[in-house]
Tab-separated table of C-alpha atoms and ligand atoms in Angstrom:
chain	number	residue	atom	x	y	z
A	11	MET	CA	-188.378	-31.673	-28.512
A	12	VAL	CA	-188.678	-34.647	-26.173
A	13	ALA	CA	-185.674	-35.393	-23.935
A	14	MET	CA	-184.637	-39.024	-23.559
A	15	THR	CA	-182.637	-40.801	-20.876
A	16	THR	CA	-179.694	-42.582	-22.486
A	17	THR	CA	-176.546	-44.435	-21.478
A	18	PRO	CA	-173.583	-44.087	-23.864
A	19	THR	CA	-170.784	-46.662	-23.997
A	20	ARG	CA	-168.082	-47.083	-26.676
A	21	LEU	CA	-168.650	-49.579	-29.474
A	22	PRO	CA	-165.853	-51.578	-31.100
A	23	GLY	CA	-165.313	-52.045	-34.847
A	24	SER	CA	-164.823	-49.818	-37.881
A	25	LEU	CA	-167.557	-47.508	-39.073
A	26	PRO	CA	-168.465	-46.131	-42.485
A	27	GLY	CA	-167.811	-42.436	-42.934
A	28	ALA	CA	-170.213	-39.918	-44.377
A	29	LEU	CA	-172.530	-41.023	-47.153
A	30	HIS	CA	-171.952	-39.242	-50.451
A	31	LEU	CA	-174.965	-39.053	-52.733
A	32	GLY	CA	-173.526	-37.154	-55.690
A	33	GLY	CA	-172.753	-33.717	-54.311
A	34	LEU	CA	-174.828	-34.282	-51.193
A	35	THR	CA	-172.897	-35.269	-48.096
A	36	VAL	CA	-174.775	-36.989	-45.311
A	37	GLU	CA	-172.587	-37.163	-42.227
A	38	THR	CA	-174.618	-39.937	-40.615
A	39	PRO	CA	-175.250	-42.651	-43.225
A	40	VAL	CA	-178.785	-43.346	-42.117
A	41	VAL	CA	-181.961	-43.005	-44.170
A	42	LEU	CA	-185.523	-43.070	-42.890
A	43	ALA	CA	-187.227	-45.447	-45.348
A	44	PRO	CA	-190.146	-44.027	-47.283
A	45	MET	CA	-193.300	-45.491	-45.760
A	46	ALA	CA	-196.686	-44.609	-47.215
A	47	GLY	CA	-199.042	-43.362	-44.540
A	48	ILE	CA	-196.177	-42.937	-42.062
A	49	THR	CA	-193.314	-40.735	-43.249
A	50	ASN	CA	-195.241	-37.511	-43.589
A	51	ALA	CA	-193.734	-34.157	-42.593
A	52	ALA	CA	-194.666	-34.633	-38.926
A	53	TYR	CA	-193.048	-38.033	-38.593
A	54	ARG	CA	-189.949	-36.974	-40.512
A	55	ARG	CA	-189.538	-34.040	-38.164
A	56	LEU	CA	-190.013	-36.238	-35.120
A	57	CYS	CA	-187.185	-38.522	-36.285
A	58	LEU	CA	-185.054	-35.583	-37.368
A	59	GLU	CA	-185.408	-33.999	-33.937
A	60	GLN	CA	-183.987	-37.154	-32.397
A	61	MET	CA	-180.951	-37.014	-34.639
A	62	GLN	CA	-180.433	-33.312	-34.194
A	63	ALA	CA	-180.540	-33.759	-30.416
A	64	VAL	CA	-177.204	-35.541	-30.715
A	65	GLY	CA	-175.839	-33.224	-33.425
A	66	ALA	CA	-176.337	-35.668	-36.293
A	67	ASP	CA	-178.002	-35.520	-39.691
A	68	GLY	CA	-179.499	-38.163	-42.004
A	69	VAL	CA	-181.958	-38.445	-44.877
A	70	PHE	CA	-185.672	-38.563	-44.134
A	71	VAL	CA	-187.651	-39.624	-47.178
A	72	CYS	CA	-191.172	-38.414	-47.843
A	73	GLU	CA	-193.989	-40.858	-48.534
A	74	MET	CA	-194.030	-42.081	-52.103
A	75	ILE	CA	-195.811	-39.822	-54.546
A	76	THR	CA	-196.822	-40.666	-58.105
A	77	SER	CA	-195.135	-38.983	-61.042
A	78	ARG	CA	-198.331	-38.851	-63.003
A	79	GLY	CA	-200.207	-37.219	-60.124
A	80	LEU	CA	-197.515	-34.601	-59.798
A	81	VAL	CA	-197.280	-33.872	-63.504
A	82	GLU	CA	-201.055	-33.641	-63.859
A	83	GLY	CA	-201.311	-31.333	-60.876
A	84	ASP	CA	-203.415	-33.738	-58.809
A	85	ALA	CA	-204.395	-31.954	-55.609
A	86	MET	CA	-203.947	-35.013	-53.390
A	87	THR	CA	-200.441	-35.623	-54.714
A	88	ARG	CA	-199.459	-32.003	-54.291
A	89	SER	CA	-200.881	-31.969	-50.765
A	90	MET	CA	-198.469	-34.750	-49.811
A	91	LEU	CA	-195.540	-32.547	-50.743
A	92	VAL	CA	-195.447	-30.688	-47.466
A	93	PHE	CA	-192.174	-30.132	-45.651
A	94	ASP	CA	-191.376	-29.117	-42.148
A	95	GLU	CA	-189.339	-25.975	-41.529
A	96	LEU	CA	-186.656	-28.143	-39.896
A	97	GLU	CA	-186.224	-30.091	-43.133
A	98	THR	CA	-183.407	-28.297	-44.865
A	99	ARG	CA	-182.697	-31.402	-46.952
A	100	ARG	CA	-185.924	-32.312	-48.698
A	101	SER	CA	-186.075	-35.875	-49.897
A	102	VAL	CA	-188.932	-37.321	-51.941
A	103	GLN	CA	-189.690	-40.750	-53.327
A	104	LEU	CA	-191.296	-40.886	-56.758
A	105	TYR	CA	-193.260	-43.741	-58.220
A	106	GLY	CA	-193.729	-44.132	-61.937
A	107	THR	CA	-193.648	-46.503	-64.875
A	108	ASP	CA	-193.390	-43.953	-67.659
A	109	PRO	CA	-189.978	-42.394	-68.373
A	110	ILE	CA	-191.532	-39.158	-69.646
A	111	HIS	CA	-193.692	-38.662	-66.576
A	112	VAL	CA	-190.895	-39.540	-64.192
A	113	GLY	CA	-188.550	-37.088	-65.908
A	114	LYS	CA	-191.133	-34.308	-65.762
A	115	ALA	CA	-191.967	-35.091	-62.152
A	116	ALA	CA	-188.280	-34.993	-61.203
A	117	GLU	CA	-187.999	-31.579	-62.860
A	118	ILE	CA	-191.026	-30.300	-60.912
A	119	LEU	CA	-189.610	-31.589	-57.630
A	120	CYS	CA	-186.330	-29.789	-58.244
A	121	ALA	CA	-187.701	-26.563	-59.692
A	122	GLU	CA	-190.816	-26.044	-57.581
A	123	TYR	CA	-190.150	-27.923	-54.362
A	124	GLY	CA	-186.406	-27.404	-53.952
A	125	VAL	CA	-185.739	-31.036	-53.158
A	126	ALA	CA	-182.203	-32.140	-52.339
A	127	HIS	CA	-182.710	-35.830	-53.130
A	128	ILE	CA	-185.042	-37.929	-55.273
A	129	ASP	CA	-185.529	-41.638	-54.719
A	130	LEU	CA	-187.368	-43.848	-57.203
A	131	ASN	CA	-189.571	-46.690	-56.017
A	132	PHE	CA	-188.860	-50.018	-57.696
A	133	GLY	CA	-189.692	-52.211	-54.749
A	134	CYS	CA	-193.384	-51.887	-53.985
A	135	PRO	CA	-194.973	-55.381	-53.700
A	136	VAL	CA	-198.610	-54.232	-53.544
A	137	PRO	CA	-200.686	-56.144	-56.156
A	138	LYS	CA	-202.398	-53.066	-57.562
A	139	VAL	CA	-198.922	-51.693	-58.314
A	140	THR	CA	-197.241	-54.853	-59.654
A	141	ARG	CA	-200.344	-55.617	-61.755
A	142	LYS	CA	-199.440	-52.518	-63.766
A	143	GLY	CA	-195.791	-53.507	-63.991
A	144	GLY	CA	-194.774	-50.906	-61.398
A	145	GLY	CA	-192.781	-51.025	-58.163
A	146	GLY	CA	-190.928	-54.283	-57.612
A	147	ALA	CA	-192.115	-55.709	-60.946
A	148	LEU	CA	-190.529	-53.017	-63.075
A	149	PRO	CA	-186.812	-53.890	-62.840
A	150	TRP	CA	-187.597	-57.071	-64.792
A	151	LYS	CA	-187.889	-54.767	-67.828
A	152	ARG	CA	-184.258	-53.730	-67.933
A	153	GLY	CA	-184.627	-51.333	-70.860
A	154	LEU	CA	-187.585	-49.566	-69.333
A	155	LEU	CA	-185.835	-49.300	-65.968
A	156	GLY	CA	-182.815	-47.733	-67.650
A	157	ALA	CA	-184.995	-45.252	-69.563
A	158	ILE	CA	-186.825	-44.155	-66.398
A	159	LEU	CA	-183.621	-43.741	-64.403
A	160	GLU	CA	-181.871	-41.855	-67.211
A	161	ASN	CA	-184.764	-39.429	-67.554
A	162	ALA	CA	-184.896	-38.762	-63.827
A	163	VAL	CA	-181.125	-38.265	-63.600
A	164	ARG	CA	-181.132	-35.974	-66.638
A	165	ALA	CA	-183.960	-33.848	-65.233
A	166	ALA	CA	-182.351	-33.524	-61.794
A	167	ALA	CA	-178.780	-32.931	-63.010
A	168	PRO	CA	-179.083	-29.160	-63.694
A	169	TYR	CA	-180.163	-28.740	-60.078
A	170	ASP	CA	-177.348	-30.947	-58.800
A	171	VAL	CA	-179.949	-33.189	-57.158
A	172	PRO	CA	-178.891	-36.828	-56.716
A	173	VAL	CA	-181.260	-39.570	-57.831
A	174	THR	CA	-181.268	-42.952	-56.127
A	175	MET	CA	-183.326	-46.075	-56.676
A	176	LYS	CA	-184.801	-48.397	-54.084
A	177	THR	CA	-185.562	-51.942	-55.029
A	178	ARG	CA	-185.976	-55.543	-53.908
A	179	LYS	CA	-184.057	-58.671	-54.871
A	180	GLY	CA	-186.488	-59.416	-57.652
A	181	ILE	CA	-189.959	-60.670	-58.377
A	182	ASP	CA	-189.272	-64.099	-56.856
A	183	ASP	CA	-186.295	-66.410	-56.484
A	184	ASP	CA	-186.563	-67.437	-60.135
A	185	HIS	CA	-186.715	-63.866	-61.372
A	186	LEU	CA	-184.032	-61.922	-59.542
A	187	THR	CA	-183.240	-58.443	-60.766
A	188	TYR	CA	-181.065	-56.706	-58.192
A	189	LEU	CA	-177.658	-57.194	-59.778
A	190	ASP	CA	-178.833	-56.003	-63.185
A	191	ALA	CA	-180.680	-53.145	-61.490
A	192	GLY	CA	-177.468	-52.088	-59.754
A	193	ARG	CA	-175.548	-52.047	-63.014
A	194	ILE	CA	-178.358	-50.168	-64.789
A	195	ALA	CA	-178.610	-47.626	-61.982
A	196	GLN	CA	-174.894	-47.032	-62.126
A	197	GLU	CA	-174.884	-46.639	-65.911
A	198	ALA	CA	-177.846	-44.249	-65.719
A	199	GLY	CA	-175.951	-41.997	-63.308
A	200	CYS	CA	-177.794	-42.815	-60.095
A	201	ALA	CA	-176.022	-41.690	-56.947
A	202	ALA	CA	-176.826	-44.877	-55.020
A	203	ILE	CA	-179.033	-47.926	-54.940
A	204	ALA	CA	-180.925	-49.125	-51.887
A	205	LEU	CA	-181.699	-52.833	-51.673
A	206	HIS	CA	-184.367	-54.406	-49.490
A	207	GLY	CA	-183.192	-57.999	-49.139
A	208	ARG	CA	-186.521	-59.616	-49.988
A	209	THR	CA	-188.323	-60.481	-53.213
A	210	VAL	CA	-191.733	-59.094	-54.144
A	211	GLU	CA	-193.141	-62.564	-53.551
A	212	GLN	CA	-191.866	-62.504	-49.971
A	213	ALA	CA	-193.523	-59.139	-49.294
A	214	TYR	CA	-192.535	-58.639	-45.614
A	215	SER	CA	-192.349	-62.289	-44.577
A	216	GLY	CA	-189.285	-64.192	-43.436
A	217	THR	CA	-186.010	-62.415	-42.879
A	218	ALA	CA	-184.169	-60.031	-45.158
A	219	ASP	CA	-181.300	-61.625	-47.055
A	220	TRP	CA	-178.303	-59.474	-46.228
A	221	ALA	CA	-176.010	-61.710	-48.310
A	222	SER	CA	-177.724	-60.353	-51.427
A	223	ILE	CA	-176.928	-56.854	-50.209
A	224	ALA	CA	-173.251	-57.811	-49.819
A	225	GLU	CA	-173.319	-59.270	-53.323
A	226	LEU	CA	-174.657	-56.011	-54.736
A	227	VAL	CA	-171.936	-54.059	-52.905
A	228	ASP	CA	-169.362	-56.205	-54.731
A	229	HIS	CA	-171.168	-55.809	-58.029
A	230	VAL	CA	-171.347	-52.009	-58.354
A	231	ASP	CA	-169.169	-48.972	-57.729
A	232	ILE	CA	-171.952	-46.630	-56.601
A	233	PRO	CA	-172.878	-46.628	-52.903
A	234	VAL	CA	-175.264	-49.369	-51.839
A	235	LEU	CA	-177.717	-48.714	-49.027
A	236	GLY	CA	-178.844	-51.769	-47.127
A	237	ASN	CA	-182.442	-52.248	-46.094
A	238	GLY	CA	-184.403	-54.850	-44.205
A	239	ASP	CA	-184.790	-55.897	-40.591
A	240	ILE	CA	-182.815	-53.222	-38.791
A	241	TRP	CA	-184.638	-53.232	-35.480
A	242	GLU	CA	-181.866	-51.800	-33.288
A	243	ALA	CA	-178.807	-49.598	-33.844
A	244	THR	CA	-176.601	-52.644	-33.342
A	245	ASP	CA	-178.352	-54.323	-36.296
A	246	ALA	CA	-177.312	-51.374	-38.463
A	247	LEU	CA	-173.679	-51.787	-37.474
A	248	ARG	CA	-173.906	-55.512	-38.052
A	249	MET	CA	-175.331	-54.911	-41.516
A	250	VAL	CA	-172.444	-52.571	-42.331
A	251	GLU	CA	-169.945	-55.113	-41.067
A	252	GLU	CA	-171.504	-58.080	-42.867
A	253	THR	CA	-172.250	-56.397	-46.195
A	254	GLY	CA	-169.978	-53.367	-46.582
A	255	VAL	CA	-172.890	-51.012	-47.330
A	256	ALA	CA	-172.283	-47.275	-47.405
A	257	GLY	CA	-175.396	-46.621	-45.353
A	258	VAL	CA	-178.593	-48.101	-43.999
A	259	VAL	CA	-182.292	-47.535	-44.680
A	260	VAL	CA	-184.518	-48.033	-41.659
A	261	GLY	CA	-188.271	-48.583	-41.872
A	262	ARG	CA	-190.380	-50.585	-39.450
A	263	GLY	CA	-187.786	-50.527	-36.665
A	264	CYS	CA	-188.625	-46.911	-35.872
A	265	LEU	CA	-192.409	-47.364	-35.741
A	266	GLY	CA	-193.359	-46.175	-32.281
A	267	ARG	CA	-189.653	-45.649	-31.583
A	268	PRO	CA	-188.438	-42.444	-33.260
A	269	TRP	CA	-185.598	-42.402	-30.732
A	270	LEU	CA	-184.028	-45.229	-32.747
A	271	PHE	CA	-182.548	-42.436	-34.877
A	272	ARG	CA	-180.720	-41.083	-31.865
A	273	ASP	CA	-179.315	-44.541	-31.180
A	274	LEU	CA	-178.342	-44.940	-34.840
A	275	ALA	CA	-176.581	-41.576	-34.861
A	276	ALA	CA	-174.637	-42.549	-31.778
A	277	ALA	CA	-173.814	-45.980	-33.170
A	278	PHE	CA	-172.341	-44.482	-36.324
A	279	ARG	CA	-170.203	-42.245	-34.137
A	280	GLY	CA	-168.858	-45.293	-32.344
A	281	GLU	CA	-170.961	-44.948	-29.221
A	282	ARG	CA	-173.671	-47.196	-28.036
A	283	ILE	CA	-176.730	-45.396	-26.856
A	284	ALA	CA	-179.487	-47.713	-25.868
A	285	THR	CA	-182.467	-45.471	-25.389
A	286	LEU	CA	-184.820	-47.291	-23.054
A	287	PRO	CA	-187.470	-44.717	-22.269
A	288	ARG	CA	-189.805	-45.118	-19.351
A	289	LEU	CA	-193.481	-44.917	-20.185
A	290	GLY	CA	-193.578	-41.257	-19.145
A	291	GLU	CA	-190.967	-40.434	-21.781
A	292	VAL	CA	-192.827	-42.488	-24.368
A	293	ALA	CA	-195.989	-40.569	-23.504
A	294	ALA	CA	-194.139	-37.295	-24.090
A	295	MET	CA	-192.995	-38.610	-27.482
A	296	MET	CA	-196.549	-39.644	-28.329
A	297	ARG	CA	-197.750	-36.151	-27.425
A	298	ARG	CA	-195.055	-34.593	-29.578
A	299	HIS	CA	-195.979	-36.817	-32.507
A	300	ALA	CA	-199.680	-35.988	-32.270
A	301	GLU	CA	-198.850	-32.299	-31.857
A	302	LEU	CA	-196.674	-32.270	-35.008
A	303	LEU	CA	-199.363	-34.125	-36.963
A	304	SER	CA	-201.916	-31.565	-35.783
A	305	LEU	CA	-199.612	-28.740	-36.764
A	306	HIS	CA	-199.235	-30.075	-40.277
A	307	MET	CA	-202.734	-31.444	-40.906
A	308	GLY	CA	-205.000	-29.704	-38.468
A	309	GLU	CA	-205.938	-31.182	-35.113
A	310	GLU	CA	-208.818	-33.400	-36.197
A	311	ARG	CA	-207.007	-35.100	-39.062
A	312	GLY	CA	-203.719	-35.130	-37.189
A	313	CYS	CA	-205.263	-36.956	-34.234
A	314	LYS	CA	-206.897	-39.483	-36.545
A	315	GLU	CA	-203.568	-40.079	-38.255
A	316	PHE	CA	-201.941	-40.558	-34.880
A	317	ARG	CA	-204.246	-43.438	-33.922
A	318	LYS	CA	-202.381	-46.029	-35.976
A	319	HIS	CA	-199.166	-45.297	-34.050
A	320	VAL	CA	-200.594	-45.944	-30.578
A	321	SER	CA	-200.075	-49.706	-30.475
A	322	TRP	CA	-196.493	-49.369	-31.704
A	323	TYR	CA	-195.617	-46.883	-28.961
A	324	LEU	CA	-197.197	-48.996	-26.254
A	325	LYS	CA	-195.949	-52.390	-27.434
A	326	GLY	CA	-194.861	-54.416	-24.404
A	327	PHE	CA	-195.724	-51.770	-21.783
A	328	PRO	CA	-198.187	-52.671	-19.026
A	329	VAL	CA	-201.182	-50.725	-20.309
A	330	GLY	CA	-204.727	-52.057	-20.033
A	331	GLY	CA	-206.851	-52.884	-23.049
A	332	ALA	CA	-209.474	-50.234	-22.354
A	333	LEU	CA	-206.898	-47.438	-22.188
A	334	ARG	CA	-205.165	-48.665	-25.342
A	335	HIS	CA	-208.523	-48.771	-27.070
A	336	SER	CA	-209.419	-45.222	-26.004
A	337	LEU	CA	-206.008	-43.934	-27.097
A	338	ALA	CA	-206.545	-45.506	-30.508
A	339	LEU	CA	-209.725	-43.464	-30.893
A	340	ILE	CA	-208.520	-39.994	-29.916
A	341	ASP	CA	-209.928	-37.045	-31.773
A	342	SER	CA	-208.258	-34.149	-29.992
A	343	LEU	CA	-205.029	-33.281	-28.226
A	344	ALA	CA	-206.999	-32.529	-25.062
A	345	THR	CA	-208.378	-36.096	-24.983
A	346	LEU	CA	-204.916	-37.421	-25.676
A	347	ASP	CA	-203.519	-35.481	-22.717
A	348	VAL	CA	-206.165	-36.857	-20.378
A	349	LEU	CA	-205.528	-40.431	-21.503
A	350	LEU	CA	-201.746	-40.117	-21.437
A	351	SER	CA	-201.962	-38.880	-17.839
A	352	GLU	CA	-203.438	-42.264	-16.927
A	353	LEU	CA	-200.253	-44.078	-17.983
A	354	ASP	CA	-197.740	-45.033	-15.301
A	355	PRO	CA	-194.794	-42.717	-16.090
A	356	ASP	CA	-192.359	-44.921	-14.167
A	357	ALA	CA	-193.083	-48.151	-16.034
A	358	VAL	CA	-189.730	-49.311	-17.414
A	359	PHE	CA	-189.096	-50.065	-21.067
A	360	PRO	CA	-190.054	-53.653	-21.988
A	361	VAL	CA	-186.599	-54.888	-22.982
A	362	ALA	CA	-188.100	-58.099	-24.351
A	363	GLU	CA	-189.306	-55.928	-27.258
A	364	LEU	CA	-185.738	-55.057	-28.270
A	365	GLY	CA	-184.841	-56.645	-31.593
A	366	ALA	CA	-188.409	-57.826	-32.138
A	367	PRO	CA	-190.079	-57.177	-35.523
A	368	ARG	CA	-192.845	-54.591	-35.632
A	369	GLY	CA	-195.182	-53.327	-38.343
A	370	ARG	CA	-195.989	-55.332	-41.474
A	371	GLN	CA	-194.810	-58.963	-41.501
A	372	GLY	CA	-197.304	-61.522	-42.801
A	373	THR	CA	-196.889	-64.362	-45.227
A	374	PRO	CA	-195.411	-64.576	-48.723
A	375	ARG	CA	-197.705	-63.825	-51.637
A	376	LYS	CA	-199.175	-66.935	-53.277
A	377	ARG	CA	-198.243	-65.445	-56.610
A	378	VAL	CA	-197.062	-62.039	-57.703
A	379	VAL	CA	-199.699	-60.300	-59.791
A	380	LEU	CA	-198.104	-59.096	-63.025
A	381	PRO	CA	-199.364	-57.778	-66.350
A	382	ASP	CA	-200.025	-60.525	-68.945
A	383	GLY	CA	-196.819	-61.702	-70.555
A	384	TRP	CA	-194.655	-59.518	-68.299
A	385	LEU	CA	-192.000	-62.167	-67.802
A	386	ASP	CA	-191.777	-63.069	-71.499
A	387	ASP	CA	-189.449	-60.235	-72.387
A	388	ALA	CA	-186.866	-58.631	-70.147
A	389	ASP	CA	-186.344	-55.356	-71.979
A	390	GLY	CA	-189.704	-53.611	-72.021
A	391	ARG	CA	-188.632	-50.371	-73.664
A	392	ASP	CA	-191.709	-50.653	-75.854
A	393	TRP	CA	-193.988	-51.465	-73.004
A	394	LEU	CA	-197.140	-49.440	-73.326
A	395	MET	CA	-197.142	-47.397	-70.204
A	396	ALA	CA	-199.627	-48.576	-67.684
A	397	GLU	CA	-201.665	-46.098	-65.781
A	398	ASP	CA	-199.923	-44.830	-62.674
A	399	VAL	CA	-201.610	-46.012	-59.539
A	400	SER	CA	-202.515	-44.211	-56.376
A	401	ALA	CA	-199.822	-43.831	-53.756
A	402	ALA	CA	-202.129	-44.902	-50.977
A	403	SER	CA	-200.650	-48.267	-50.159
A	404	GLY	CA	-196.953	-47.815	-50.782
A	405	GLY	CA	-194.450	-50.487	-50.746
B	506	FMN	C1	-196.316	-49.080	-43.850
B	506	FMN	C2	-195.228	-49.219	-44.861
B	506	FMN	C3	-195.251	-48.411	-45.992
B	506	FMN	C4	-194.245	-48.511	-46.930
B	506	FMN	N1	-194.241	-47.662	-48.019
B	506	FMN	C5	-193.193	-47.674	-48.881
B	506	FMN	C6	-193.107	-46.760	-49.950
B	506	FMN	O1	-193.985	-45.928	-50.157
B	506	FMN	N2	-192.016	-46.818	-50.755
B	506	FMN	C7	-191.023	-47.758	-50.589
B	506	FMN	O2	-190.052	-47.776	-51.343
B	506	FMN	N3	-191.093	-48.641	-49.577
B	506	FMN	C8	-192.132	-48.608	-48.730
B	506	FMN	N4	-192.153	-49.479	-47.682
B	506	FMN	C9	-191.030	-50.419	-47.511
B	506	FMN	C10	-189.966	-49.824	-46.595
B	506	FMN	O3	-189.440	-48.638	-47.155
B	506	FMN	C11	-188.829	-50.814	-46.367
B	506	FMN	O4	-188.226	-51.117	-47.594
B	506	FMN	C12	-189.314	-52.120	-45.753
B	506	FMN	O5	-190.202	-51.887	-44.690
B	506	FMN	C13	-188.122	-52.970	-45.255
B	506	FMN	O6	-187.363	-52.244	-44.322
B	506	FMN	P1	-187.533	-52.469	-42.725
B	506	FMN	O7	-187.266	-53.922	-42.452
B	506	FMN	O8	-186.500	-51.553	-42.123
B	506	FMN	O9	-188.927	-52.115	-42.397
B	506	FMN	C14	-193.185	-49.433	-46.746
B	506	FMN	C15	-193.170	-50.236	-45.611
B	506	FMN	C16	-194.169	-50.138	-44.677
B	506	FMN	C17	-194.106	-51.017	-43.451
């Protein structure tokens, strides 16, 4: 585990207690957002290590996997269901548009993979997903949403595994779904609902609308988890204060900054820990990340997977273009070590990066791609199930 230099000070204000997801108690109400291509076993462990270093827990959600792939025994899907030995609380996000498949997949996750939590993806904005009526498009079909949630809850209930849903505000501002989704989730027996305060149309552009999260908190009795634009631990506390959420879901803010989980754990204990690692400490974290990826995937694939993280780790640090470029091409841990040794270990953290967005941002979609006639009827129980799509691009 990588040690980090931190400076604790007390924070004012009231804090939410533990997060209760059915029978599952999470002392620190913080969830690592599912991120396709990012939240694999190695990354989840890296973040978990940061929380455990300060005696905290949390929920660390696996990359989204498709129900159909799981039910049909697809090798690629099954290969994504790898857990680290440190993960005693396995959490998986399922994608699906077919109540039968989702129910069966939930059963498999509980019976064969011993998961402790299942999240369902109803927020993905990727066109190849919404084109099939999946992800963020699906909650428009209230009846179908209810049927999927009920099946998942029913399948997981004998194992005492809580089911949550994660969604967006709606398809666009004229087709909002989050309040109905909250009510449907509650009626279906979901343990919580997570809301990303953007529409599908917005994708990752603009800023997340936390007022909609507050509105959902008022609308339902189940716990609401707030998601969108938590870049620092103080943002998480501000979200709790402004919206009344029972917990937070953190995605892009921890890209290249797994230590954010340490800061979040401290924040929810009433302390402020601003982890401002020097470049030497960041290099040690990079090494740890690449090492865990290699452990889980083999060195060659692990190092390739690591490449995409390099620019996030180095954002704002004084590192030359050639070195950055070489780091983004590593193919072995030995090469990584040589290149990391060229970094200036004493370079201080670029504080200008604090609070700054990272990862996907971009522009709103010109139009959300939906199946023909999707918006004509808001029930959809009879919707002929579209083919599940690959999990590759996530949401
Ligand atoms: C690379 C990437 C992959 C993502 N994959 C998923 C996914 O598989 N399932 C999902 O529900 N959300 C996915 N998301 C969305 C995040 O979980 C989260 O809702 C979103 O990034 C907003 O939170 P943030 O502002 O904290 O990043 C993904 C986001 C990113 C950046």
